[in-house]
Short mmCIF file of C-alpha atoms in Angstrom, two decimals:
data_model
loop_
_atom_site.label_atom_id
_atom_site.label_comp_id
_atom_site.label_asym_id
_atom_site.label_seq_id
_atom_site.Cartn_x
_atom_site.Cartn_y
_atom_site.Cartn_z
CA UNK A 1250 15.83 -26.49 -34.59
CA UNK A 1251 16.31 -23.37 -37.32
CA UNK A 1252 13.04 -22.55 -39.14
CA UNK A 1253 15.18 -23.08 -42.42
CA UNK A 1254 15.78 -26.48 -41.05
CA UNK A 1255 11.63 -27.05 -40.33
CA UNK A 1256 10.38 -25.56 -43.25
CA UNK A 1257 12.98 -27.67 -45.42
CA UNK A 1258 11.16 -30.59 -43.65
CA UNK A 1259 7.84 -29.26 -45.08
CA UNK A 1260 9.17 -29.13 -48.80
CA UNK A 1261 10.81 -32.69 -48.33
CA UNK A 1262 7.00 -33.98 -46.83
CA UNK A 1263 9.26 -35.28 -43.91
CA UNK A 1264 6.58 -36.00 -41.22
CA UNK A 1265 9.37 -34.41 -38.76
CA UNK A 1266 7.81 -31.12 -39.85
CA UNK A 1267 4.66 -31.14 -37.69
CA UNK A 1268 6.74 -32.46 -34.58
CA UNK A 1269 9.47 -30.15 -34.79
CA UNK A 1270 6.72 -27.30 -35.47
CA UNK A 1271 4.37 -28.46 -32.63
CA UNK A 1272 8.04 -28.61 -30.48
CA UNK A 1273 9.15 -24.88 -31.26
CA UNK A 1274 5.91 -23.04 -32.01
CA UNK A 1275 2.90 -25.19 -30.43
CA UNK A 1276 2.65 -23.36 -27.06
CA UNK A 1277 2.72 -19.69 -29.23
CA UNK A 1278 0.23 -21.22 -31.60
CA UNK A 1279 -1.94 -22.42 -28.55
CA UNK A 1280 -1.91 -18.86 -27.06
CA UNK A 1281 -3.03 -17.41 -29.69
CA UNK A 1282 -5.76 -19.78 -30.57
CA UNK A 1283 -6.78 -20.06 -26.67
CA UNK A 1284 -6.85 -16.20 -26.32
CA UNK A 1285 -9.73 -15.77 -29.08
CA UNK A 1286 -11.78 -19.09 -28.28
CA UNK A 1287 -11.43 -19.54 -24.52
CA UNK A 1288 -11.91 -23.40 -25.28
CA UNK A 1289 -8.99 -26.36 -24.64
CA UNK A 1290 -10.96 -28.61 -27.16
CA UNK A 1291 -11.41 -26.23 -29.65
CA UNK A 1292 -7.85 -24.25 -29.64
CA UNK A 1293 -6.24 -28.03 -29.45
CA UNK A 1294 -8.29 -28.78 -32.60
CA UNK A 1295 -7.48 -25.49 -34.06
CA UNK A 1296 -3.42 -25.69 -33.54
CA UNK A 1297 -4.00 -29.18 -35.39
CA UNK A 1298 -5.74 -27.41 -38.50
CA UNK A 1299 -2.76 -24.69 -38.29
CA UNK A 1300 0.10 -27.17 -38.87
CA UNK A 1301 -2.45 -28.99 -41.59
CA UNK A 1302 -2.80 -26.01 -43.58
CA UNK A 1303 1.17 -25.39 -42.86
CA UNK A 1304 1.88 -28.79 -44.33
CA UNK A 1305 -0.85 -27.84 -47.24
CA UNK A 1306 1.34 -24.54 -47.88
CA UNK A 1307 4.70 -25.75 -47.89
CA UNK A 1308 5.76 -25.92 -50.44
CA UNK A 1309 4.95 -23.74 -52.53
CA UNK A 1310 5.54 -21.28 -49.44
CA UNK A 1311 8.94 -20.53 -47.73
CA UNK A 1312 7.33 -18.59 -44.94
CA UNK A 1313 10.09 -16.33 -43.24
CA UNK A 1314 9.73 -15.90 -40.34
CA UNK A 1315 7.89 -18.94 -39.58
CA UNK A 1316 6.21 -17.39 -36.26
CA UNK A 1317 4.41 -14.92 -38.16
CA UNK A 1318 3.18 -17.38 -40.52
CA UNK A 1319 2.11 -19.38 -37.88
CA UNK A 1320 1.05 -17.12 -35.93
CA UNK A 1321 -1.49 -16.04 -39.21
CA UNK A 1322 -2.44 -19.17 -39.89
CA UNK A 1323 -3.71 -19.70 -36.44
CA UNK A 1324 -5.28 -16.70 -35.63
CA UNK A 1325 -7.47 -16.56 -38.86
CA UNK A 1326 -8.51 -20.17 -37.92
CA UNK A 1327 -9.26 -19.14 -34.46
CA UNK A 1328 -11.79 -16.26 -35.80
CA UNK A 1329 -13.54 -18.90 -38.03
CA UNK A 1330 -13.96 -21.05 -35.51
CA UNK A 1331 -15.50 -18.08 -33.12
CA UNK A 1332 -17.81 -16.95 -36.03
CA UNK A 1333 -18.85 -20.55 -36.31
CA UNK A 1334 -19.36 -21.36 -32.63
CA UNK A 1335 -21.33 -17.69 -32.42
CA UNK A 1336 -23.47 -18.78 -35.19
CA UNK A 1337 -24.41 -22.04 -33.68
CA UNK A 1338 -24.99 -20.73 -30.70
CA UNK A 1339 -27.57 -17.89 -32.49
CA UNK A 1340 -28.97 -20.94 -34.74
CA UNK A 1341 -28.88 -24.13 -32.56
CA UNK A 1342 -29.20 -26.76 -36.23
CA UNK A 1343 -27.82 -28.17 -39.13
CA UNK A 1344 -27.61 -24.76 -40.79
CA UNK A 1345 -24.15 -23.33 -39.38
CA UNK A 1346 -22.81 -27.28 -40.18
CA UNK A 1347 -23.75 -27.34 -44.01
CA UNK A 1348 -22.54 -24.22 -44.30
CA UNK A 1349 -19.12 -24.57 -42.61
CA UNK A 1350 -19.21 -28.00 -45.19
CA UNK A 1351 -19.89 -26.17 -47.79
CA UNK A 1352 -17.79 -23.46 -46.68
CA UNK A 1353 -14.79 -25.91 -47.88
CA UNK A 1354 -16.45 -26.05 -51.60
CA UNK A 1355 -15.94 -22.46 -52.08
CA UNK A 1356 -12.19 -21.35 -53.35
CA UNK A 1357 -13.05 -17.99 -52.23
CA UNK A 1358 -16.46 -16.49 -50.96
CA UNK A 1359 -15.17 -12.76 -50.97
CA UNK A 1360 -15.76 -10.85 -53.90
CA UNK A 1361 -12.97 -9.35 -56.06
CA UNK A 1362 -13.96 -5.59 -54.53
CA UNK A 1363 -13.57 -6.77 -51.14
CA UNK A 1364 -10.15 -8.24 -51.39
CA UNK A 1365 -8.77 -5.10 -52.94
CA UNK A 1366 -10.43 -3.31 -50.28
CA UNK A 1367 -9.18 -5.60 -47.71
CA UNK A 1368 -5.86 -5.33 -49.04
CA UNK A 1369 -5.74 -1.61 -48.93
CA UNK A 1370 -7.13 -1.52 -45.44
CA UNK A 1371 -4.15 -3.62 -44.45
CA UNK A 1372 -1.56 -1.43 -46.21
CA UNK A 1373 -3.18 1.68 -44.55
CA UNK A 1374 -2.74 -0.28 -41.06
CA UNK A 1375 1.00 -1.18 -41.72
CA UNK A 1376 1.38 2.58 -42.04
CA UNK A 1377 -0.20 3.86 -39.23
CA UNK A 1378 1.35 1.08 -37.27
CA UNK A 1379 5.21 2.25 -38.50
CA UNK A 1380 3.97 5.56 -37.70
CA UNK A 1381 3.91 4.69 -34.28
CA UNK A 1382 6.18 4.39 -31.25
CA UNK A 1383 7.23 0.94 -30.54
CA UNK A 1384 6.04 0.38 -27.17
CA UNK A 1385 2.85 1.47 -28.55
CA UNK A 1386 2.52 -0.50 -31.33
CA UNK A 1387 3.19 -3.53 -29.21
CA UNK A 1388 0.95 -3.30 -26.67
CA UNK A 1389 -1.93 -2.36 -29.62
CA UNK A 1390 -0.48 -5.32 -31.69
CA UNK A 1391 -0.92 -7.57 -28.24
CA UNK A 1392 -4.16 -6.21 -27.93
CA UNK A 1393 -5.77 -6.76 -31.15
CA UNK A 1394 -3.41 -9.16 -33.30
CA UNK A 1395 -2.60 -11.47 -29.96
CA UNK A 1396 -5.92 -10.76 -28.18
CA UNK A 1397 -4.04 -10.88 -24.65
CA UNK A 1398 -5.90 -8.97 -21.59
CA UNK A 1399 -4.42 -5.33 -20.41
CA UNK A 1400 -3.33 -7.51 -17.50
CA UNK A 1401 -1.21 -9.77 -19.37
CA UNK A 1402 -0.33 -6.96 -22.00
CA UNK A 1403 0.79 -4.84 -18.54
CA UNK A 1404 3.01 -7.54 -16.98
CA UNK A 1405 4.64 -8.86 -20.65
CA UNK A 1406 5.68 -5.15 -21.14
CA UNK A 1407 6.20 -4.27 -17.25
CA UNK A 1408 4.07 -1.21 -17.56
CA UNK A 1409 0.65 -0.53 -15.57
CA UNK A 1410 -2.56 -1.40 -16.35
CA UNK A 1411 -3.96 1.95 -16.39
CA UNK A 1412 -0.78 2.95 -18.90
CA UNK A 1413 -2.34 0.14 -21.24
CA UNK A 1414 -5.85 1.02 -21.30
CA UNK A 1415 -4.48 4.68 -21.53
CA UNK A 1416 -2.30 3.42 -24.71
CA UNK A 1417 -4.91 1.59 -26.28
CA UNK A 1418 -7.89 4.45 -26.32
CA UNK A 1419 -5.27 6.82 -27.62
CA UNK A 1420 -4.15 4.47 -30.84
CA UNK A 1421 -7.94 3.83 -30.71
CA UNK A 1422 -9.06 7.61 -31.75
CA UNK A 1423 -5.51 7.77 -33.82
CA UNK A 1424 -6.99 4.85 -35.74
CA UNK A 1425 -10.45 6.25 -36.06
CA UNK A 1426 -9.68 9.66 -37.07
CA UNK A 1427 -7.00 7.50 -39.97
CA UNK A 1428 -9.79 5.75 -41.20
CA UNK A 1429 -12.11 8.72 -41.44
CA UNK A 1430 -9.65 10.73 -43.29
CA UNK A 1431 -9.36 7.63 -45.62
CA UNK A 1432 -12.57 7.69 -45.92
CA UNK A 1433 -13.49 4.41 -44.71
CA UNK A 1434 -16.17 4.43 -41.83
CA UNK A 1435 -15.67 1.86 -39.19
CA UNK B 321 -17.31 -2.23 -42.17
CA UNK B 322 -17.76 -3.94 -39.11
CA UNK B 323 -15.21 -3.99 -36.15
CA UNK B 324 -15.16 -8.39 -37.16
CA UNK B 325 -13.69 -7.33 -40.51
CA UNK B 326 -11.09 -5.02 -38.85
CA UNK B 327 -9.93 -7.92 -36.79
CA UNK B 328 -9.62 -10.00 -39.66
CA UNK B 329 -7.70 -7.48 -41.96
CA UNK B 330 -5.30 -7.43 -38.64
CA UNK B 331 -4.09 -10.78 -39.57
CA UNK B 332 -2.59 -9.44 -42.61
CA UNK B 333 -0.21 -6.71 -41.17
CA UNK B 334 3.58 -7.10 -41.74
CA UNK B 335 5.37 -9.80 -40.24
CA UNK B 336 7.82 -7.66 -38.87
CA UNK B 337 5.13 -5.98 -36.34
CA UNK B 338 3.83 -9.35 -35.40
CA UNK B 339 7.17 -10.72 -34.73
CA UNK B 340 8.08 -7.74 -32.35
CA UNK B 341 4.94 -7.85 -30.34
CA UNK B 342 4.91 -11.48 -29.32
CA UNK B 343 4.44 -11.83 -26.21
CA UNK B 344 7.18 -13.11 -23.69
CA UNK B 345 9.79 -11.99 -25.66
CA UNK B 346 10.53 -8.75 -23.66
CA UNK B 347 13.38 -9.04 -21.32
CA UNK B 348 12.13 -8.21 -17.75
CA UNK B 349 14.09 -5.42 -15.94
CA UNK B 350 15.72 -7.14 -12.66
CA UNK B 351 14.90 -3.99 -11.22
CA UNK B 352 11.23 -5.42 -10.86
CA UNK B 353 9.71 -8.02 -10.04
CA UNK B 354 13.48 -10.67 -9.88
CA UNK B 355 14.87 -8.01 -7.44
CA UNK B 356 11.64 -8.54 -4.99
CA UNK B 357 11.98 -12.43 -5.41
CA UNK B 358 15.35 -12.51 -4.36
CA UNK B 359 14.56 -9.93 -1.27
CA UNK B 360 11.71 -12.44 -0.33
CA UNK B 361 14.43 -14.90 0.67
CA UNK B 362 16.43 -12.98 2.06
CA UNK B 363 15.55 -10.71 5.59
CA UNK B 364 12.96 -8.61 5.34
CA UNK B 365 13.37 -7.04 9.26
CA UNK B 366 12.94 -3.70 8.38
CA UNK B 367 9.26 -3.18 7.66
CA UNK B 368 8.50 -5.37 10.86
CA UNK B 369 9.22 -2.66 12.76
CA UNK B 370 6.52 -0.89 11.54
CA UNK B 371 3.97 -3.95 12.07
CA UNK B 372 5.62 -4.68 15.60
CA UNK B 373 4.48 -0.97 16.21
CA UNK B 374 1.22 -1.53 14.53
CA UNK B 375 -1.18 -0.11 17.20
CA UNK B 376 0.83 -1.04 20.20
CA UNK B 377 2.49 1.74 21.99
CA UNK B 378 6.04 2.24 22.86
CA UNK B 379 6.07 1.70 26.27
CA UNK B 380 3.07 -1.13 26.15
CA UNK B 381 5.13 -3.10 23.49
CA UNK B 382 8.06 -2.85 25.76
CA UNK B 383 11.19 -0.25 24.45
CA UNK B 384 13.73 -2.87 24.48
CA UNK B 385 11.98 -5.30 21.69
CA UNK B 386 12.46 -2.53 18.76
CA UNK B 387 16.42 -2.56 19.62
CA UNK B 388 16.26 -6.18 19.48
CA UNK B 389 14.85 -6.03 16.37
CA UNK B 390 17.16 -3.98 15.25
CA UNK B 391 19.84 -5.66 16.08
CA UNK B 392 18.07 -9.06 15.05
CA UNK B 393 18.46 -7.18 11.64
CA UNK B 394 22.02 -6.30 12.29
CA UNK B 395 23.08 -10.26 12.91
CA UNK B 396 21.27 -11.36 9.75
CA UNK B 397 22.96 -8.44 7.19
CA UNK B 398 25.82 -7.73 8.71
CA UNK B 399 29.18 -9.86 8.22
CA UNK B 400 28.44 -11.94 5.36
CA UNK B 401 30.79 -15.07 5.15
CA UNK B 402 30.61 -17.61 2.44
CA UNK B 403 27.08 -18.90 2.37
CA UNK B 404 28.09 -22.43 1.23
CA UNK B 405 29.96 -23.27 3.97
CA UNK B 406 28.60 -21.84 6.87
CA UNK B 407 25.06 -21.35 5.83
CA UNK B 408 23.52 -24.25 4.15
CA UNK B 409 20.25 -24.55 1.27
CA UNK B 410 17.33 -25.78 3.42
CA UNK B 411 14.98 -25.40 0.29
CA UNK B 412 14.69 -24.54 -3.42
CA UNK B 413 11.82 -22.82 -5.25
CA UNK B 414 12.63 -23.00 -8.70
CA UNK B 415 16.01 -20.75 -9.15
CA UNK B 416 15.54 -19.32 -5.49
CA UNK B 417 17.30 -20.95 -2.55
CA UNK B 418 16.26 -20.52 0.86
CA UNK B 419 19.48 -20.41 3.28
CA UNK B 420 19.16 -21.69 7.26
CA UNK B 421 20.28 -17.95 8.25
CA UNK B 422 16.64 -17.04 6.84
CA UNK B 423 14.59 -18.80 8.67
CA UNK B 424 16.58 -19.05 11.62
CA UNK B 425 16.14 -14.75 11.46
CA UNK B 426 12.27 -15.45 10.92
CA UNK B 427 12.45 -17.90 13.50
CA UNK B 428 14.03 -15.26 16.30
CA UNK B 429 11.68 -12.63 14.71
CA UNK B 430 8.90 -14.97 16.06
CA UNK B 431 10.37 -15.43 19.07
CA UNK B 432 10.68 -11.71 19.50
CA UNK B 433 6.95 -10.73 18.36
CA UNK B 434 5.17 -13.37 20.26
CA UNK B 435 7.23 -13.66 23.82
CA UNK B 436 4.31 -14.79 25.64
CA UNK B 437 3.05 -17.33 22.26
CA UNK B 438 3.45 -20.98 23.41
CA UNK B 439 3.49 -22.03 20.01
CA UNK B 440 6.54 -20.98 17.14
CA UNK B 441 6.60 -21.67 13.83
CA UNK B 442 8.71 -25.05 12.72
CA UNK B 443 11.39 -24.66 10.14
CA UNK B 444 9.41 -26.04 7.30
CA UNK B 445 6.58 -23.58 8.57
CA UNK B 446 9.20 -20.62 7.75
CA UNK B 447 10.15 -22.03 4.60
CA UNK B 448 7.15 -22.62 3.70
CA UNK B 449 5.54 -19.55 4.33
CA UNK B 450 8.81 -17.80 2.11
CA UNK B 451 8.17 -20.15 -0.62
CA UNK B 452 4.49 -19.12 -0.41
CA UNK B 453 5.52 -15.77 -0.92
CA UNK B 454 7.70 -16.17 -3.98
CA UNK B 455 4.63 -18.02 -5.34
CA UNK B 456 2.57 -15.40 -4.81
CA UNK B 457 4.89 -13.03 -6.48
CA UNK B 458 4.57 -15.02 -9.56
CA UNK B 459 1.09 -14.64 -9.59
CA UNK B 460 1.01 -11.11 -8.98
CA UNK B 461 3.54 -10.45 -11.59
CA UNK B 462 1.30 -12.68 -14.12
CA UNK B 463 -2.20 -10.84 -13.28
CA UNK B 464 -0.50 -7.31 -13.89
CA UNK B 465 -0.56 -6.35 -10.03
CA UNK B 466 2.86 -5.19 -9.59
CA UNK B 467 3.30 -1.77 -7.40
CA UNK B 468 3.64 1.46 -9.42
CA UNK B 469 6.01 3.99 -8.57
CA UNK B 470 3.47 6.10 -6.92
CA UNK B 471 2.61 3.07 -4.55
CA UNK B 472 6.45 2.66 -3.76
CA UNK B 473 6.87 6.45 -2.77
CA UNK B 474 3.18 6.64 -0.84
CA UNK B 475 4.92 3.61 1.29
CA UNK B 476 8.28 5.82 1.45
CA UNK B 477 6.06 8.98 2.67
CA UNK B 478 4.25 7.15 5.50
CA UNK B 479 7.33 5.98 6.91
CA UNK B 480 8.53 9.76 6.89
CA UNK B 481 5.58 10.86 8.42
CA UNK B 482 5.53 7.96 11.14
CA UNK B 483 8.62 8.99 12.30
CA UNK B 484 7.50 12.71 12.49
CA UNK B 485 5.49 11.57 15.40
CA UNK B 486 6.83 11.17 18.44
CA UNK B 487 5.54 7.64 19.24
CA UNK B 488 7.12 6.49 15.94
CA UNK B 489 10.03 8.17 16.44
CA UNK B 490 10.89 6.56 19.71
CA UNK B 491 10.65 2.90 18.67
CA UNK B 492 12.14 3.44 14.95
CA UNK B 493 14.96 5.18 16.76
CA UNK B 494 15.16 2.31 19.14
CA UNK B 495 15.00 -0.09 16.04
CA UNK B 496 17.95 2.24 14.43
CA UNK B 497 20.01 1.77 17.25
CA UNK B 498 19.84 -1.88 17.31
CA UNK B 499 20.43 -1.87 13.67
CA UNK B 500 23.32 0.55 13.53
CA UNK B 501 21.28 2.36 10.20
CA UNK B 502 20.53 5.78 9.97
CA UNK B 503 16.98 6.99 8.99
CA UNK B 504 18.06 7.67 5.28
CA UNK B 505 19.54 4.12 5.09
CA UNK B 506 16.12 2.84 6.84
CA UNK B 507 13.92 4.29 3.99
CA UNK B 508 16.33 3.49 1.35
CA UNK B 509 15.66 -0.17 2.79
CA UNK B 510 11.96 0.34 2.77
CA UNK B 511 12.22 2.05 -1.11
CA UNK B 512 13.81 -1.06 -1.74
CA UNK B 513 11.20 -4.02 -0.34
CA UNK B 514 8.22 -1.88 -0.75
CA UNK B 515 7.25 -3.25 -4.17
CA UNK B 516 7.34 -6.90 -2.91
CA UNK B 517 5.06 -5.69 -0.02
CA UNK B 518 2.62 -3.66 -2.02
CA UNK B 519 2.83 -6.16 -4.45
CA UNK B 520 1.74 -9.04 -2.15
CA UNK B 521 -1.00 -7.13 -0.83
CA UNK B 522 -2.32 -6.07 -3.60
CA UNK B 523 -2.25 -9.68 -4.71
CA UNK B 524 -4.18 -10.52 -1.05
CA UNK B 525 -6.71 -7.39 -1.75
CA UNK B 526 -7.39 -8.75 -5.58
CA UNK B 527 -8.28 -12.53 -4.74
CA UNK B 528 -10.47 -10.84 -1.78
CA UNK B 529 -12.43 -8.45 -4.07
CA UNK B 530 -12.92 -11.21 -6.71
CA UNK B 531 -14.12 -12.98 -4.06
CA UNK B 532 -16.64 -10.68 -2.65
CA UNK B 533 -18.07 -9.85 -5.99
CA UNK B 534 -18.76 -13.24 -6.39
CA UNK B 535 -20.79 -13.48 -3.75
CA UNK B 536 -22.30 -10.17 -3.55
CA UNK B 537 -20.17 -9.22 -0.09
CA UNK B 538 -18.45 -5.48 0.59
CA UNK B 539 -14.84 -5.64 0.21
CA UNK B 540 -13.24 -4.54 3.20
CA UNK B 541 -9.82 -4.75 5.34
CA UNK B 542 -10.98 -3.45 8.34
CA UNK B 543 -12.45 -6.74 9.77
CA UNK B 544 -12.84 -8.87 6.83
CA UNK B 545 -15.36 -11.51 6.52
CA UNK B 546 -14.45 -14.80 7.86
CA UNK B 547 -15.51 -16.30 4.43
CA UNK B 548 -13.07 -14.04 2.50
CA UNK B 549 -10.09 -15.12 4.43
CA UNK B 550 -10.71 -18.36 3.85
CA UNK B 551 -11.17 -17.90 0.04
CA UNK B 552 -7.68 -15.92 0.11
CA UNK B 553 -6.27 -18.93 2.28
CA UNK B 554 -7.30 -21.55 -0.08
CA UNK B 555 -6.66 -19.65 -2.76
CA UNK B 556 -2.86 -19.35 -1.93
CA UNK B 557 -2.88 -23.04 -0.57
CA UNK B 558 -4.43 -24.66 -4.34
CA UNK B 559 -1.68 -22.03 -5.68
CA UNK B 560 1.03 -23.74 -3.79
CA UNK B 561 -0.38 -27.22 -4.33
CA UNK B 562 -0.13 -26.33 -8.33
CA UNK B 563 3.78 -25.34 -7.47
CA UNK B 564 4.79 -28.16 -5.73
CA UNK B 565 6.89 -29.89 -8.31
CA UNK B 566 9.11 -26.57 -8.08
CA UNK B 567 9.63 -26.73 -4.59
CA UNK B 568 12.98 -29.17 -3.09
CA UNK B 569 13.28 -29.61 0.46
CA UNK B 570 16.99 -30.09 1.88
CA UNK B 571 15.73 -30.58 5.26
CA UNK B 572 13.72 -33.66 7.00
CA UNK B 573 10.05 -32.41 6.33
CA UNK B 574 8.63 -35.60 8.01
CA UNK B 575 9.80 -33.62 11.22
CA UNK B 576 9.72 -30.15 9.93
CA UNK B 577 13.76 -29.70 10.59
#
């Protein structure tokens, strides 16, 4: 099925929508998810919350592409749920669990300064990655947007591993001198 | 700020570079990895040479079995005619198909390296052991082990160099003759499988290694630990238990014919 055709599913709260999403996009969703948290359970219950908070979005959303959106949704789920399990793991109570509850109470807990700042960093990072060549930016993009291994990076792009690790320390320093330029200390 | 925040800004980058770097989306040369899978069902004669040679002289080996390799090599290559009538799918592995002329080579090959062996492999033995191969291909290709270019011409220089000494010489001259292929054609052969070799060893060599780190044992080729072998032979066996489904069998496998 077309995304238009999904995401029109969304805005007419056709049930459809999660089975044609979970159809197209559930194994990319589940990659993603699985390469940050290592865990069936957890990346099964996390490509649940991803088509929740799709259905939550849409509408007002007409995400285009839907893969990216997805993809976003996911991924920024999947780091929550790694800072949570960390944090329980560091604090084995009730704390991490009242405060992932009341977590949800909060519209949002950064600050006004940080968003701009957050924003800004991500501008700055869409330019340095259209600065770059495209096999580069892929395999850093598979790296640290997709989390894959050099190994799987190295056979999805038919290149060696040692040309991937190469690749990546490169954009690396490229980054790091960026960001020191910009002033903004990582 | 923290390398955590970094990762999270990530998820904000343009949808454009997100979309281009999902993964699985690149289309694989058939130069690679496709090209090897379709040499590993067909005959793969010409680096046997070298392992018939393996540490056996030319005269102890016996001259004549390096022409008959050869010309083993010759018969299976030479004179195609229209595989679907005269030579008939004895097994599928996915896409692949394994024709009769295959492992009826393999099976002569068998004959040829172990003349005093009372035992020789059955047909679903050969098949088998092809289908085991493509398998292990896979696998390679998915854990990032393919052979580099580097790999491909060190394989392409050693043959050179073999045949620079007279020992080598003699049989792969004997094997040339049987074969009717010059020497250029001969390494343009081996140019052409060595990446399914190298791959498949290096495959071999990586569950080994993983193995002996495990359990605190030096790697090594030169008699490997019994224990190792067996890890790489179960390995490969719960590999092509998980591939099963793929495989179709177009022969009687109750009898193995």
């Amino acid at each position: 099925m077309e995304d238009t055709q999904i995401v029109e599913l969304y805005w007419t709260r056709s049930e459809d929508a999660i089975d044609e999403t979970d159809k197209k996009y559930g194994r990319f969703c589940h990659s993603i998810a699985y390469n940050i948290l290592y865990n069936e359970g957890d990346t099964r219950e996390c490509v649940n919350d991803t088509y929740l908070k799709a259905w939550q979005s849409m509408p007002p959303h007409r995400p285009d592409p839907l893969s990216a959106f997805l993809g976003k949704i996911t991924r920024n789920t999947a780091l929550n749920r790694y800072k949570y399990n960390r944090a329980q793991l560091r604090a084995p109570s009730q704390t991490p669990l009242v405060l992932e509850e009341l977590h949800e109470c909060i519209p949002d807990p950064k600050t006004t300064d940080q968003i701009i700042e957050d924003m800004a960093l991500a501008q700055l990072l869409n330019d340095f990655l259209a600065s770059l060549p495209e096999q580069t930016r892929v395999i850093f993009l598979q790296r640290y947007w997709y989390l894959c291994t050099v190994h799987q990076i190295a056979a999805d792009q038919g290149v060696s591993v040692s040309k991937v690790k190469m690749t990546l320390l490169r954009t690396r320093e490229k980054l790091r001198q960026l960001l020191e330029k910009e002033g903004i200390a990582v | 700020m923290s390398e955590q925040r970094l990762l999270e800004v990530l998820s904000q980058v343009d949808d454009q570079f997100i979309t281009e770097a999902t993964p699985g989306q690149r289309e694989i040369k058939p130069a690679h990895w496709k090209k090897w899978v379709s040499l590993a069902v067909s005959v793969c004669i010409v680096l046997t040479v070298l392992l018939l040679g393996f540490g056996v002289s030319y005269a102890a080996a016996g001259g004549n079995i390096f022409y008959l390799a050869g010309q083993l090599f010759q018969q299976a290559t030479g004179n195609p005619t229209d595989p679907n009538v005269s030579d008939p799918i004895v097994a599928k592995y996915k896409d692949n198909e394994i024709r009769a002329s295959v492992v009826a080579y393999y099976k002569e090959l068998d004959a040829l390296k172990n003349q005093n062996a009372t035992t020789v492999r059955s047909d679903l033995e050969i098949i088998n052991s092809i289908i085991e191969t493509l398998i292990l291909l896979e696998e390679a290709e998915r854990l990032g082990l393919s052979a580099t270019d580097e790999e491909i011409q060190s394989m392409v220089q050693n043959t050179i160099r073999a045949y620079e000494n007279p020992g080598g010489k003699e049989m792969m001259d004997a094997y040339l003759a049987g074969s009717g292929m010059t020497f250029d054609e001969y390494l343009a052969k081996i140019e052409e499988q060595a990446p399914r070799t190298i791959t498949r060893q290096k495959m071999l060599d990586h569950i080994g290694k993983q193995y002996c780190e495990e359990h605190g044992i030096e790697f090594t080729k030169l008699n490997p630990p019994a224990e190792m072998v067996a890890a790489q032979d179960a390995y490969l066996r719960n590999l092509f238990e998980q591939n099963k489904d793929n495989i179709e069998y177009y022969i009687d496998i109750s009898t193995g014919s």
